[in-house]
Structures are given as structure tokens and as C-alpha cells.
Tab-separated table of C-alpha atoms and ligand atoms in Angstrom:
chain	number	residue	atom	x	y	z
A	1	MET	CA	-39.927	-10.365	9.277
A	2	LYS	CA	-41.002	-13.624	7.668
A	3	THR	CA	-39.500	-16.711	9.274
A	4	ASN	CA	-38.805	-19.785	7.195
A	5	ASN	CA	-38.318	-22.789	9.416
A	6	LYS	CA	-37.725	-25.229	6.617
A	7	LEU	CA	-34.354	-24.705	5.028
A	8	VAL	CA	-33.739	-27.178	2.226
A	9	LEU	CA	-30.365	-26.625	0.654
A	10	GLY	CA	-28.837	-27.408	-2.715
A	11	PHE	CA	-25.063	-27.124	-2.840
A	12	PHE	CA	-22.911	-26.338	-5.839
A	13	GLY	CA	-19.309	-27.340	-5.172
A	14	PHE	CA	-17.698	-29.624	-2.629
A	15	GLY	CA	-14.147	-28.276	-2.469
A	16	VAL	CA	-12.419	-26.631	0.512
A	17	VAL	CA	-15.434	-24.388	1.181
A	18	GLY	CA	-18.242	-26.787	0.188
A	19	GLU	CA	-16.960	-29.623	2.342
A	20	GLY	CA	-16.370	-27.187	5.205
A	21	VAL	CA	-19.988	-25.992	5.043
A	22	TYR	CA	-21.221	-29.599	4.865
A	23	LYS	CA	-19.301	-30.370	8.054
A	24	VAL	CA	-20.323	-27.263	10.014
A	25	ILE	CA	-23.986	-27.817	9.136
A	26	GLY	CA	-23.608	-31.351	10.480
A	27	GLN	CA	-22.334	-29.831	13.720
A	28	THR	CA	-25.098	-27.214	13.960
A	29	PRO	CA	-28.358	-29.137	14.490
A	30	SER	CA	-30.066	-26.001	15.831
A	31	LEU	CA	-30.040	-24.620	12.283
A	32	SER	CA	-32.416	-27.418	11.150
A	33	ALA	CA	-31.149	-27.177	7.622
A	34	ARG	CA	-31.189	-30.191	5.329
A	35	ILE	CA	-28.750	-30.580	2.467
A	36	LYS	CA	-30.797	-32.302	-0.216
A	37	LYS	CA	-28.275	-32.492	-3.064
A	38	VAL	CA	-24.732	-31.451	-3.898
A	39	CYS	CA	-23.880	-30.757	-7.522
A	40	ILE	CA	-20.252	-31.490	-8.436
A	41	LYS	CA	-18.219	-31.505	-11.637
A	42	ASN	CA	-16.151	-34.635	-11.133
A	43	PRO	CA	-18.160	-37.696	-9.963
A	44	ASP	CA	-15.069	-39.912	-9.672
A	45	LYS	CA	-13.308	-37.878	-7.010
A	46	PRO	CA	-13.568	-39.489	-3.539
A	47	ARG	CA	-15.807	-37.413	-1.240
A	48	ASN	CA	-16.266	-37.415	2.508
A	49	ALA	CA	-20.036	-37.677	2.306
A	50	PRO	CA	-22.649	-40.291	1.259
A	51	ARG	CA	-22.557	-41.022	-2.457
A	52	GLU	CA	-26.297	-40.545	-2.952
A	53	LEU	CA	-25.960	-36.882	-1.969
A	54	PHE	CA	-24.073	-36.070	-5.158
A	55	THR	CA	-25.154	-35.371	-8.697
A	56	THR	CA	-23.574	-33.812	-11.762
A	57	ASP	CA	-26.904	-32.540	-13.066
A	58	ALA	CA	-27.403	-28.888	-12.081
A	59	ASN	CA	-31.073	-29.006	-13.049
A	60	GLU	CA	-31.763	-31.609	-10.406
A	61	LEU	CA	-31.189	-28.818	-7.876
A	62	LEU	CA	-32.305	-25.790	-9.832
A	63	ASN	CA	-35.654	-27.327	-10.779
A	64	ASP	CA	-36.378	-28.981	-7.453
A	65	PRO	CA	-39.257	-27.016	-5.860
A	66	GLU	CA	-38.399	-28.325	-2.408
A	67	ILE	CA	-34.927	-26.726	-2.429
A	68	ASN	CA	-35.389	-23.148	-1.266
A	69	ILE	CA	-31.742	-22.104	-0.883
A	70	ILE	CA	-28.930	-22.615	-3.367
A	71	VAL	CA	-25.476	-22.444	-1.805
A	72	GLU	CA	-22.995	-21.733	-4.577
A	73	MET	CA	-19.313	-22.423	-3.841
A	74	ILE	CA	-17.616	-23.180	-7.144
A	75	ASN	CA	-14.508	-21.754	-8.787
A	76	ASP	CA	-15.689	-21.075	-12.306
A	77	SER	CA	-17.206	-17.591	-12.186
A	78	ASP	CA	-19.159	-17.842	-15.470
A	79	ALA	CA	-20.765	-21.117	-14.411
A	80	ALA	CA	-21.408	-19.630	-10.948
A	81	PHE	CA	-23.249	-16.665	-12.480
A	82	ASN	CA	-25.437	-19.003	-14.536
A	83	ILE	CA	-26.278	-21.036	-11.457
A	84	VAL	CA	-27.057	-17.985	-9.318
A	85	SER	CA	-29.191	-16.263	-11.932
A	86	THR	CA	-31.133	-19.433	-12.836
A	87	ALA	CA	-31.695	-20.204	-9.154
A	88	MET	CA	-33.081	-16.737	-8.472
A	89	LYS	CA	-35.271	-16.787	-11.574
A	90	ASN	CA	-36.575	-20.130	-10.288
A	91	GLY	CA	-37.574	-18.496	-7.005
A	92	LYS	CA	-34.691	-19.591	-4.778
A	93	ASN	CA	-32.662	-17.498	-2.377
A	94	VAL	CA	-28.924	-17.801	-2.877
A	95	VAL	CA	-25.819	-17.801	-0.700
A	96	SER	CA	-22.603	-17.442	-2.663
A	97	ALA	CA	-18.906	-17.425	-1.826
A	98	SER	CA	-17.762	-16.541	-5.371
A	99	LYS	CA	-16.053	-13.184	-5.080
A	100	LYS	CA	-14.879	-13.095	-8.693
A	101	MET	CA	-18.370	-13.804	-9.987
A	102	ILE	CA	-19.905	-11.157	-7.720
A	103	ALA	CA	-17.337	-8.510	-8.705
A	104	GLU	CA	-17.708	-9.271	-12.419
A	105	HIS	CA	-21.518	-9.340	-12.435
A	106	LEU	CA	-22.480	-6.833	-9.782
A	107	PRO	CA	-24.935	-4.747	-11.885
A	108	GLU	CA	-26.740	-7.882	-13.137
A	109	LEU	CA	-26.881	-9.324	-9.629
A	110	LEU	CA	-28.343	-6.083	-8.281
A	111	ALA	CA	-30.964	-6.150	-11.041
A	112	LEU	CA	-31.813	-9.796	-10.303
A	113	GLN	CA	-32.356	-9.049	-6.638
A	114	LYS	CA	-34.642	-6.133	-7.548
A	115	GLU	CA	-36.605	-8.095	-10.149
A	116	THR	CA	-37.124	-11.245	-8.117
A	117	GLY	CA	-37.355	-9.705	-4.648
A	118	LEU	CA	-35.181	-12.613	-3.528
A	119	SER	CA	-32.089	-12.519	-1.415
A	120	LEU	CA	-28.487	-13.032	-2.498
A	121	LEU	CA	-26.065	-13.092	0.422
A	122	TYR	CA	-22.282	-13.350	0.122
A	123	GLU	CA	-20.619	-12.593	3.447
A	124	ALA	CA	-18.072	-15.380	2.838
A	125	ALA	CA	-16.875	-13.694	-0.354
A	126	CYS	CA	-14.941	-10.998	1.479
A	127	CYS	CA	-12.776	-11.554	4.554
A	128	ALA	CA	-14.364	-14.978	5.142
A	129	SER	CA	-15.057	-15.178	8.876
A	130	ILE	CA	-15.262	-11.410	9.474
A	131	PRO	CA	-18.829	-10.098	9.162
A	132	VAL	CA	-17.767	-7.016	7.276
A	133	ILE	CA	-20.471	-6.757	4.612
A	134	ARG	CA	-23.362	-6.875	7.043
A	135	ASN	CA	-21.611	-4.383	9.288
A	136	LEU	CA	-20.985	-1.922	6.481
A	137	GLU	CA	-24.509	-2.397	5.225
A	138	GLU	CA	-26.342	-2.150	8.537
A	139	TYR	CA	-24.230	-0.276	11.001
A	140	TYR	CA	-22.369	2.520	9.244
A	141	ASP	CA	-24.130	5.474	7.801
A	142	ASN	CA	-22.556	6.725	4.591
A	143	ASP	CA	-21.827	10.221	5.880
A	144	LEU	CA	-20.004	8.921	8.909
A	145	LEU	CA	-17.606	6.607	7.157
A	146	HIS	CA	-14.279	8.421	6.672
A	147	SER	CA	-12.071	5.584	5.546
A	148	ILE	CA	-11.596	1.836	5.416
A	149	SER	CA	-8.209	0.175	5.179
A	150	ALA	CA	-8.105	-3.554	5.014
A	151	VAL	CA	-6.148	-6.692	4.365
A	152	VAL	CA	-8.608	-8.765	2.346
A	153	ASN	CA	-6.398	-11.449	0.819
A	154	GLY	CA	-5.128	-14.156	3.141
A	155	SER	CA	-2.657	-15.776	0.738
A	156	THR	CA	-0.638	-12.637	-0.008
A	157	ASN	CA	-0.633	-11.761	3.661
A	158	TYR	CA	0.557	-15.278	4.439
A	159	ILE	CA	3.334	-14.991	1.831
A	160	LEU	CA	4.470	-11.552	3.072
A	161	SER	CA	4.483	-12.760	6.689
A	162	LYS	CA	6.406	-15.950	5.916
A	163	MET	CA	8.904	-14.283	3.564
A	164	PHE	CA	9.869	-11.341	5.704
A	165	GLU	CA	9.311	-12.613	9.203
A	166	GLU	CA	10.257	-16.289	8.845
A	167	LYS	CA	12.599	-15.911	5.834
A	168	LEU	CA	10.852	-18.442	3.611
A	169	THR	CA	11.287	-18.060	-0.144
A	170	PHE	CA	8.356	-16.719	-2.138
A	171	LYS	CA	7.937	-20.121	-3.798
A	172	ASN	CA	7.799	-22.031	-0.510
A	173	ALA	CA	5.477	-19.547	1.147
A	174	LEU	CA	3.092	-19.769	-1.807
A	175	LEU	CA	3.299	-23.554	-1.769
A	176	GLN	CA	2.297	-23.573	1.904
A	177	ALA	CA	-0.610	-21.211	1.208
A	178	GLN	CA	-1.740	-23.621	-1.519
A	179	GLN	CA	-1.362	-26.695	0.678
A	180	LEU	CA	-3.350	-25.047	3.455
A	181	GLY	CA	-6.156	-24.294	1.002
A	182	PHE	CA	-5.931	-20.487	1.186
A	183	ALA	CA	-4.742	-19.824	-2.351
A	184	GLU	CA	-6.947	-19.719	-5.432
A	185	SER	CA	-6.592	-22.616	-7.875
A	186	ASP	CA	-4.837	-20.061	-10.085
A	187	PRO	CA	-2.639	-18.380	-7.457
A	188	THR	CA	-1.861	-15.446	-9.779
A	189	LEU	CA	-5.296	-14.209	-8.775
A	190	ASP	CA	-3.980	-13.814	-5.226
A	191	VAL	CA	-0.400	-12.780	-5.924
A	192	ASP	CA	-1.135	-10.149	-8.599
A	193	GLY	CA	-3.927	-8.558	-6.558
A	194	TYR	CA	-6.982	-9.643	-8.586
A	195	ASP	CA	-8.647	-11.429	-5.675
A	196	ALA	CA	-8.271	-8.409	-3.389
A	197	LEU	CA	-9.536	-6.169	-6.190
A	198	ASN	CA	-12.622	-8.359	-6.664
A	199	LYS	CA	-13.437	-8.249	-2.963
A	200	TRP	CA	-12.863	-4.491	-2.806
A	201	THR	CA	-15.157	-3.945	-5.801
A	202	PHE	CA	-18.293	-5.039	-3.979
A	203	LEU	CA	-17.197	-3.885	-0.556
A	204	LEU	CA	-17.185	-0.361	-2.001
A	205	THR	CA	-20.842	-0.869	-2.944
A	206	HIS	CA	-21.751	-1.693	0.639
A	207	ALA	CA	-19.526	1.009	2.113
A	208	TYR	CA	-20.103	3.929	-0.246
A	209	GLY	CA	-22.724	2.889	-2.814
A	210	ILE	CA	-20.076	2.748	-5.539
A	211	ILE	CA	-20.200	0.152	-8.324
A	212	PRO	CA	-16.698	0.345	-9.798
A	213	GLU	CA	-16.474	-0.309	-13.522
A	214	LYS	CA	-13.933	-2.756	-14.885
A	215	GLY	CA	-10.542	-1.052	-15.016
A	216	GLN	CA	-11.618	1.826	-12.802
A	217	LEU	CA	-9.711	0.836	-9.674
A	218	VAL	CA	-5.931	1.118	-9.499
A	219	PHE	CA	-4.456	-2.087	-8.113
A	220	THR	CA	-1.528	-4.413	-7.999
A	221	GLY	CA	-0.384	-7.325	-5.851
A	222	ILE	CA	2.852	-8.422	-4.240
A	223	GLN	CA	4.424	-9.974	-7.355
A	224	ASN	CA	7.327	-7.486	-7.444
A	225	ILE	CA	7.887	-7.023	-3.710
A	226	ASN	CA	11.386	-8.120	-2.710
A	227	GLU	CA	13.917	-8.254	0.132
A	228	GLN	CA	15.101	-4.698	-0.469
A	229	ASP	CA	11.585	-3.311	-0.124
A	230	ALA	CA	11.118	-5.174	3.152
A	231	ALA	CA	14.546	-3.997	4.415
A	232	VAL	CA	13.844	-0.342	3.589
A	233	GLY	CA	10.466	-0.730	5.283
A	234	ALA	CA	12.137	-2.196	8.377
A	235	GLN	CA	14.505	0.799	8.552
A	236	LYS	CA	11.397	2.991	8.673
A	237	ASP	CA	9.893	0.732	11.361
A	238	CYS	CA	7.313	-0.574	8.900
A	239	VAL	CA	6.107	-3.861	7.451
A	240	ILE	CA	4.452	-4.324	4.062
A	241	ARG	CA	0.772	-5.169	3.731
A	242	LEU	CA	-1.286	-5.485	0.565
A	243	THR	CA	-3.854	-2.895	1.540
A	244	ALA	CA	-7.300	-2.303	0.135
A	245	TYR	CA	-8.110	1.300	0.897
A	246	ALA	CA	-10.964	3.759	0.525
A	247	LYS	CA	-11.230	7.264	1.880
A	248	LYS	CA	-13.805	9.985	1.553
A	249	LEU	CA	-11.855	13.097	0.583
A	250	LYS	CA	-12.684	16.690	1.509
A	251	THR	CA	-14.292	17.089	-1.926
A	252	GLY	CA	-16.831	14.414	-0.926
A	253	LYS	CA	-15.467	12.020	-3.549
A	254	VAL	CA	-13.903	8.676	-2.704
A	255	ALA	CA	-10.290	7.610	-3.276
A	256	ALA	CA	-10.031	3.822	-3.521
A	257	PHE	CA	-7.385	1.299	-4.552
A	258	VAL	CA	-5.589	-1.957	-3.718
A	259	LEU	CA	-1.818	-1.473	-3.370
A	260	PRO	CA	1.098	-2.655	-1.223
A	261	ARG	CA	1.709	-0.233	1.610
A	262	PHE	CA	4.255	0.306	4.355
A	263	VAL	CA	2.464	0.194	7.673
A	264	LYS	CA	4.068	1.222	10.948
A	265	GLN	CA	4.763	-1.613	13.391
A	266	ASP	CA	2.178	-0.159	15.762
A	267	ASP	CA	-0.499	0.187	13.062
A	268	LEU	CA	-3.425	-2.208	13.407
A	269	LEU	CA	-2.762	-3.537	9.896
A	270	ALA	CA	0.730	-4.659	11.007
A	271	PHE	CA	-0.934	-6.835	13.602
A	272	ILE	CA	-2.568	-8.878	10.810
A	273	LYS	CA	-0.306	-11.797	10.013
A	274	ASN	CA	-0.445	-14.998	7.966
A	275	GLU	CA	-3.855	-15.881	6.530
A	276	PHE	CA	-5.677	-13.448	8.779
A	277	ASN	CA	-7.616	-10.525	7.376
A	278	GLY	CA	-8.491	-7.272	9.065
A	279	VAL	CA	-10.509	-4.155	8.430
A	280	VAL	CA	-9.909	-0.789	10.076
A	281	ILE	CA	-12.851	1.562	9.833
A	282	GLU	CA	-12.654	5.226	10.723
A	283	SER	CA	-15.868	7.097	11.244
A	284	SER	CA	-16.858	10.426	12.735
A	285	PHE	CA	-18.261	9.335	16.032
A	286	ALA	CA	-17.033	5.806	16.671
A	287	ASP	CA	-13.494	6.888	15.717
A	288	LYS	CA	-11.371	3.862	14.860
A	289	GLN	CA	-12.642	0.266	14.876
A	290	PHE	CA	-10.807	-2.906	13.989
A	291	PHE	CA	-12.366	-6.120	12.714
A	292	TYR	CA	-10.032	-9.060	12.672
A	293	GLY	CA	-10.311	-12.738	11.833
A	294	LYS	CA	-9.414	-15.563	9.500
A	295	GLY	CA	-9.912	-14.539	5.902
A	296	ALA	CA	-9.397	-17.887	4.204
A	297	GLY	CA	-9.596	-21.596	4.845
A	298	SER	CA	-12.332	-24.151	5.104
A	299	TYR	CA	-14.038	-23.534	8.461
A	300	PRO	CA	-13.624	-19.740	8.642
A	301	THR	CA	-15.241	-19.411	5.200
A	302	ALA	CA	-17.874	-21.991	6.113
A	303	SER	CA	-18.785	-19.973	9.218
A	304	ALA	CA	-19.803	-17.013	7.039
A	305	VAL	CA	-21.809	-19.227	4.662
A	306	LEU	CA	-23.530	-20.761	7.669
A	307	SER	CA	-24.386	-17.337	9.038
A	308	ASP	CA	-25.905	-16.306	5.682
A	309	ILE	CA	-27.996	-19.495	5.533
A	310	SER	CA	-29.193	-18.782	9.034
A	311	ALA	CA	-29.997	-15.133	8.137
A	312	LEU	CA	-32.228	-16.377	5.315
A	313	ARG	CA	-34.446	-18.061	7.857
A	314	TYR	CA	-35.482	-14.544	8.881
A	315	GLY	CA	-35.759	-13.257	5.317
A	316	TYR	CA	-32.637	-11.122	5.550
A	317	LYS	CA	-31.693	-9.181	2.403
A	318	TYR	CA	-29.005	-6.617	1.641
A	319	GLU	CA	-30.752	-3.316	1.201
A	320	TYR	CA	-27.758	-1.643	-0.495
A	321	LYS	CA	-28.618	1.413	1.547
A	322	LYS	CA	-25.697	3.532	0.340
A	323	LEU	CA	-26.631	2.800	-3.262
A	324	TYR	CA	-30.383	3.195	-3.167
A	325	HIS	CA	-31.143	5.382	-0.153
A	326	HIS	CA	-28.176	7.750	0.069
A	327	GLU	CA	-26.316	9.937	-2.336
A	328	GLN	CA	-24.132	7.465	-4.215
A	329	GLY	CA	-20.378	7.829	-3.700
A	330	VAL	CA	-18.227	8.903	-6.635
A	331	LEU	CA	-14.718	7.594	-7.242
A	332	THR	CA	-11.912	10.035	-7.933
A	333	ASN	CA	-8.263	9.815	-8.972
A	334	ASP	CA	-7.725	13.483	-8.268
A	335	PHE	CA	-5.321	13.356	-5.346
A	336	PHE	CA	-1.640	12.714	-4.696
A	337	VAL	CA	0.128	9.791	-3.058
A	338	LYS	CA	3.503	9.515	-1.414
A	339	VAL	CA	5.161	6.327	-2.639
A	340	TYR	CA	8.340	4.322	-2.333
A	341	VAL	CA	9.578	2.932	-5.652
A	342	GLY	CA	12.276	0.244	-5.665
A	343	PHE	CA	13.965	-0.457	-8.987
A	344	THR	CA	16.651	-2.649	-10.507
A	345	ASP	CA	17.485	-0.090	-13.157
A	346	TRP	CA	16.831	3.608	-13.196
A	347	LYS	CA	15.521	3.446	-16.762
A	348	TYR	CA	12.340	1.709	-15.550
A	349	VAL	CA	11.250	4.674	-13.412
A	350	ARG	CA	9.373	7.655	-14.851
A	351	LYS	CA	10.941	10.247	-12.625
A	352	ASP	CA	9.421	13.131	-14.611
A	353	GLU	CA	5.960	12.046	-13.454
A	354	PHE	CA	6.754	12.861	-9.821
A	355	GLU	CA	5.821	16.188	-8.259
A	356	SER	CA	8.763	15.906	-5.902
A	357	VAL	CA	11.313	13.345	-4.771
A	358	GLU	CA	12.273	13.475	-1.139
A	359	GLU	CA	14.525	10.416	-0.835
A	360	TRP	CA	16.804	9.003	-3.437
A	361	ASN	CA	19.165	6.051	-3.087
A	362	SER	CA	20.888	4.453	-6.009
A	363	ASN	CA	24.055	2.462	-5.524
A	364	ASN	CA	25.119	-1.122	-5.999
A	365	LYS	CA	23.033	-2.353	-3.099
A	366	VAL	CA	19.860	-0.330	-2.761
A	367	ASN	CA	17.942	1.462	-5.455
A	368	TYR	CA	14.843	3.371	-4.527
A	369	LEU	CA	13.165	6.732	-4.312
A	370	VAL	CA	10.414	8.144	-2.160
A	371	GLY	CA	8.316	10.834	-3.787
A	372	ILE	CA	4.918	12.367	-4.409
A	373	ILE	CA	3.008	11.519	-7.552
A	374	HIS	CA	-0.469	12.401	-8.794
A	375	PHE	CA	-2.676	9.326	-8.517
A	376	LYS	CA	-3.930	9.879	-12.067
A	377	LYS	CA	-0.399	9.083	-13.265
A	378	LEU	CA	-0.626	5.640	-11.674
A	379	PHE	CA	-4.044	5.142	-13.215
A	380	GLN	CA	-2.861	6.140	-16.688
A	381	SER	CA	0.312	4.050	-16.921
A	382	ASP	CA	1.702	0.766	-15.665
A	383	TRP	CA	5.482	1.276	-15.576
A	384	TRP	CA	5.210	0.951	-11.807
A	385	LYS	CA	3.765	-2.584	-12.112
A	386	LYS	CA	6.378	-3.954	-14.486
A	387	ASN	CA	9.267	-6.267	-13.717
A	388	GLY	CA	12.139	-4.524	-12.003
A	389	VAL	CA	9.913	-1.983	-10.249
A	390	SER	CA	8.132	-2.310	-6.916
A	391	LEU	CA	5.800	0.416	-5.747
A	392	VAL	CA	4.811	0.575	-2.090
A	393	LEU	CA	2.664	3.339	-0.627
A	394	THR	CA	4.113	5.106	2.381
A	395	SER	CA	2.368	4.738	5.721
A	396	ASP	CA	0.228	7.863	5.389
A	397	PRO	CA	-0.084	7.878	1.620
A	398	ILE	CA	-2.884	10.237	0.611
A	399	ILE	CA	-2.200	13.921	0.046
A	400	GLU	CA	-5.346	15.730	-0.966
A	401	SER	CA	-3.671	18.940	-2.049
A	402	LEU	CA	-0.046	19.831	-2.632
A	403	ASP	CA	-0.592	23.299	-1.146
A	404	VAL	CA	-0.301	21.795	2.331
A	405	VAL	CA	2.983	20.070	1.417
A	406	ARG	CA	4.368	23.259	-0.119
A	407	LEU	CA	3.352	25.338	2.889
A	408	LYS	CA	5.003	22.864	5.261
A	409	LYS	CA	8.204	22.821	3.199
A	410	ARG	CA	8.240	26.633	3.052
A	411	SER	CA	7.815	26.956	6.813
A	412	LEU	CA	10.649	24.470	7.390
A	413	GLU	CA	12.842	26.465	4.988
A	414	LEU	CA	12.017	29.689	6.790
A	415	ALA	CA	12.908	28.021	10.061
A	416	GLY	CA	16.215	26.995	8.508
A	417	TYR	CA	15.644	23.221	8.627
A	418	THR	CA	16.117	22.409	4.966
A	419	GLY	CA	18.571	23.398	2.330
B	1	HSE	N1	-7.499	-16.949	-1.987
B	1	HSE	C1	-8.277	-16.228	-1.039
B	1	HSE	C2	-7.355	-15.567	-0.037
B	1	HSE	C3	-9.231	-17.147	-0.351
B	1	HSE	O1	-6.197	-15.966	0.013
B	1	HSE	O2	-7.769	-14.644	0.646
B	1	HSE	C4	-10.246	-16.440	0.481
B	1	HSE	O3	-11.051	-15.592	-0.263
């Protein structure tokens, strides 16, 4: 592998992540990387770095032949895509932390990497400090990977932890997540599940060779989750986690989504609290593995950017093995899920869409059902996302075929257990 000892960096962005990377590079002399220029939008903002480092002219970096790595850490995903594509066309390798940009432009970014032969690395864009992309890319063979369940958004996990374990209000928990620098500048991206969806979009490419199209993945966030949902979960010995999930079904196709889920107290996902992220991978031979670490914040995100910069010294590139060298995975909505649905009024729930309802509570205090619904029904409608309704997957949500459920019910009936 080609080794490049001279790393000359051009930064875009000097916010929570950019400043963090600036500091960690200063503390890592062994990397021998030099930051030549930092492009920022607002020149009047005070910065904790020498003034002469900054410019507002993107071309100063993009056209500088000495800069061989562009490190892109800005919020605006359209501008980020322009920067990344121009940099690569100008012969520069790129490290990016822009999950939204990567999710929105995945096909173009794949094409750019092919055309230019250059490297685009983005480990920081999903789960920050946890090296999940490189692990999925390098370590796991497509056929062996049964499922991945993950908490990939630190802010929502922080809010859920603070609300239900420390009894903070939603507003205060969100405010703290913002003050600590975990939340997006538009926190709806976190709360309504868009950020987790973006991360899951490209993680599916590295895990299963899938490039989800816009609108193809079912998702929501924690915007409707309330005290009742947490209390019902607690009765079932569960906590709620916004879970990104993918599973290879018996048909060979892949079920994938981002939805709130009840997880048992002894489940590894329940162990993930506050701004931490975690990924549980199940594979044929290794069985279950758990990756855990900080998924947001300045230094944890900077650590992943640093690792990508360092990997470029050795010419590291994502090979997209599952996409180019294996049989590509195919997404399916053809399966059933067991869900809890909390509601403020019965009229909001489409009961006729359920295959069966096994729990039903509706009185002045608690209003919810637990039932089985075809996943296609969730894909086709959004009643379950609207105000007054909160949908939470049960702890073992996927049912591949109802025959198994029917057989189990029949055997219980024969044994005299059910009415
Ligand atoms: N807003 C994101 C989160 C930041 O809370 O996970 C890290 O990607």
C-alpha cells in the first residue's frame, strides 16, 4: 500500500467538530499532519486558533495543490456536497463528517470515488467514536451478517435517558443536549429520526450492499413518545430506545428501519444511555458482538476524523465489498411486526390494519394496544406517526410469517391455555 508521509490538510468548518479535530491534531504530533487553511462562513466569530489560519474563500483550499486532504465538517449538506465533489475532481482525498450529505448523495459519491480513484472516508458520520463502518466493511462477510441493531443518535438517546430515568422534561433534556453540542443545529433532525435515518442509509451500504432510495426506509423518531409509553414499558421490564435495525430474513431479503423499540432491561441496547451509541451485530460464527462508545460530541467525533486522516496516509479506501463484490442485498417490507401503540383517542388508530390484537387497554388513564401488523401497512400510511399516537416496537418485533404465530396460538388453545 502506498504511504503518504506528507499530510497537508484543508478544513471546512470550525464548529464543535472542526475545533475538536484542530485540537486533537495539535495533541497528536506523531500524525505529522499540517493544517494549512480552515475555510469558515463567518469571519467575525471569535475562534480559538490563529487568525491567519482562516479564510472564507473555498477556492483557496480547493485549488491549492499542496493540500492533499480536505476535511469537510460543515452543516449545510448542499454546500458540503459541492466541496467534496470539487475536492475529489481536483485530485484530493476527502474525510467528511456530514451524514446528511452522504445519505442524500450516496450514488453520486460512489460514482466520484470510482471515477477519480480517490478516497472518501466518513467514519465520524455514524456513531462518532465507534469504528463501525470500517468494521462492517472489512470484518464481516455479507453472508454471515444476520442482523444489526443499533442506537445511532446520541441526542434522542440522551433525551430518553434524561426524561425517563432522571425525570427531566422533554424541553429541558433537549436543551441540555443542545448545550452539550450533541444536537443538530435544527434539533428536529434528531428528534424526528432524520439523523438516525441518514446514518442508517449508508450503514446499510457497508453492511449489506444496499443503497436505499429516498422514502424507502420506514422511520420515525421520539417526538410522540410520552410518560405512558415509558410506564407501560417499565411494567414489561423494558426501556425505550430509538433503534436502527436491519435483519436478513429467511427469504434472503433484508428488513430495515429506524423506530422506537422496547428493549428488555438486560438487552445490550438498554445498557446504552445518554449520548452514547451502540451497535449489536449478530453473525453466524461470532454470534453476538457489541460495539459501544460516544456517538456525539467534539472529541469523540474528532477521534474518528483523526483516524480517517491517519488511514489516508496508507491509502485506505472503502471497497464497498458488499455492493461490488457480493450479491447486493435487497430491502423488503414483506414481514410482520409486533407493536405497541399508545393513543390519546381511539379514532387515531387504524385497528382494521392489524392482523391480531393481543393486548388492549383503554380507560381514563392508559390507552394502548399491542398487536401484529404487516410492515407494508406502516410503509404505506403515517397514522402511526401523527400527533396523539406513539408506536413502539416490542422487544422481539419481527415476525417473518404468521403461520408460526397461528401454530403457537393453536397449540396453546389445544393445551387449554387460552380462551
Ligand atoms: N446530532 C447527532 C447525534 C450528532 O445526536 O447523534 C452526532 O452525529
